[in-house]
PDB file of C-alpha atoms in Angstrom:
ATOM      1  CA  MET A   1      95.826  83.067 161.227  1.00 80.00           C
ATOM      2  CA  LYS A   2      99.538  82.323 161.168  1.00 92.00           C
ATOM      3  CA  GLY A   3     102.144  82.608 163.905  1.00 95.00           C
ATOM      4  CA  ILE A   4     101.864  83.347 167.636  1.00 96.00           C
ATOM      5  CA  LEU A   5     100.389  86.611 168.932  1.00 96.00           C
ATOM      6  CA  ASN A   6     100.345  87.760 172.546  1.00 97.00           C
ATOM      7  CA  ILE A   7      97.706  90.242 173.662  1.00 96.00           C
ATOM      8  CA  GLU A   8      98.775  92.040 176.813  1.00 97.00           C
ATOM      9  CA  PHE A   9      96.217  93.554 179.164  1.00 96.00           C
ATOM     10  CA  ARG A  10      96.890  95.437 182.411  1.00 94.00           C
ATOM     11  CA  HIS A  11      96.655  92.290 184.569  1.00 95.00           C
ATOM     12  CA  LYS A  12      96.960  89.332 182.210  1.00 97.00           C
ATOM     13  CA  LYS A  13      98.272  88.115 178.874  1.00 97.00           C
ATOM     14  CA  ILE A  14      96.517  85.979 176.245  1.00 96.00           C
ATOM     15  CA  THR A  15      98.557  83.874 173.812  1.00 97.00           C
ATOM     16  CA  LEU A  16      96.923  83.092 170.475  1.00 96.00           C
ATOM     17  CA  ASN A  17      98.279  80.264 168.368  1.00 95.00           C
ATOM     18  CA  GLU A  18      97.561  79.689 164.682  1.00 93.00           C
ATOM     19  CA  ASP A  19      93.853  79.689 163.780  1.00 90.00           C
ATOM     20  CA  GLU A  20      92.723  80.784 167.277  1.00 93.00           C
ATOM     21  CA  VAL A  21      90.369  83.726 167.802  1.00 93.00           C
ATOM     22  CA  TYR A  22      89.948  86.170 170.671  1.00 94.00           C
ATOM     23  CA  ILE A  23      87.489  89.054 171.002  1.00 94.00           C
ATOM     24  CA  VAL A  24      88.728  92.040 173.000  1.00 93.00           C
ATOM     25  CA  PRO A  25      85.713  93.673 174.668  1.00 91.00           C
ATOM     26  CA  LYS A  26      84.954  97.250 173.630  1.00 85.00           C
ATOM     27  CA  GLY A  27      86.867  99.802 175.667  1.00 85.00           C
ATOM     28  CA  VAL A  28      89.442  97.381 177.120  1.00 91.00           C
ATOM     29  CA  GLU A  29      93.046  98.609 176.847  1.00 90.00           C
ATOM     30  CA  HIS A  30      95.272  96.031 175.171  1.00 91.00           C
ATOM     31  CA  LYS A  31      98.576  95.743 173.373  1.00 91.00           C
ATOM     32  CA  PRO A  32      99.195  93.120 170.677  1.00 93.00           C
ATOM     33  CA  VAL A  33     102.787  91.838 170.720  1.00 94.00           C
ATOM     34  CA  ALA A  34     104.511  89.560 168.218  1.00 94.00           C
ATOM     35  CA  HIS A  35     108.107  88.426 168.613  1.00 94.00           C
ATOM     36  CA  GLU A  36     108.146  87.024 165.069  1.00 95.00           C
ATOM     37  CA  GLU A  37     106.101  87.667 161.930  1.00 95.00           C
ATOM     38  CA  VAL A  38     102.375  87.087 162.453  1.00 95.00           C
ATOM     39  CA  HIS A  39      99.501  87.178 159.961  1.00 94.00           C
ATOM     40  CA  VAL A  40      96.200  88.316 161.496  1.00 91.00           C
ATOM     41  CA  LEU A  41      92.697  89.239 160.408  1.00 89.00           C
ATOM     42  CA  LEU A  42      91.558  92.306 162.329  1.00 85.00           C
ATOM     43  CA  VAL A  43      87.888  93.266 162.328  1.00 86.00           C
ATOM     44  CA  GLU A  44      86.817  96.519 163.971  1.00 80.00           C
ATOM     45  CA  PRO A  45      84.276  99.302 163.405  1.00 80.00           C
ATOM     46  CA  LYS A  46      85.156 102.045 160.917  1.00 73.00           C
ATOM     47  CA  SER A  47      84.927 104.560 163.760  1.00 74.00           C
ATOM     48  CA  THR A  48      87.820 102.978 165.700  1.00 74.00           C
ATOM     49  CA  GLU A  49      90.753 105.400 165.950  1.00 70.00           C
ATOM     50  CA  GLN A  50      93.942 103.724 164.736  1.00 68.00           C
ATOM     51  CA  THR A  51      96.150 105.372 167.362  1.00 68.00           C
ATOM     52  CA  GLY A  52      93.801 105.213 170.346  1.00 68.00           C
ATOM     53  CA  GLY A  53      93.120 108.948 170.295  1.00 72.00           C
ATOM     54  CA  ILE A  54      96.802 109.884 170.576  1.00 77.00           C
ATOM     55  CA  ALA A  55      98.191 112.415 168.081  1.00 77.00           C
ATOM     56  CA  SER A  56     100.648 110.609 165.817  1.00 78.00           C
ATOM     57  CA  ASP A  57     102.187 110.796 162.355  1.00 78.00           C
ATOM     58  CA  LEU A  58     100.835 107.267 161.885  1.00 71.00           C
ATOM     59  CA  LEU A  59      97.198 108.441 161.946  1.00 71.00           C
ATOM     60  CA  VAL A  60      95.416 107.999 158.603  1.00 71.00           C
ATOM     61  CA  GLU A  61      92.837 110.779 158.140  1.00 70.00           C
ATOM     62  CA  GLN A  62      90.625 108.811 155.748  1.00 65.00           C
ATOM     63  CA  PRO A  63      91.089 105.068 156.237  1.00 58.00           C
ATOM     64  CA  TRP A  64      89.852 102.577 153.673  1.00 61.00           C
ATOM     65  CA  ILE A  65      86.264 102.966 152.610  1.00 56.00           C
TER      66      ILE A  65
END
């Protein structure tokens, strides 16, 4: 929504500029990267694990309802 966001995949990189949208297919590994502040709107199912199934102190047991 504001700023530039790169989404890195194993074999390519997508660059999103302000007001652009990209849908990452279910199950595709990806890494969002921002070199400066970026404002985004993220929409995903409630069942999506925030840390990709990796044990972490960042994991929220009961995310927003």
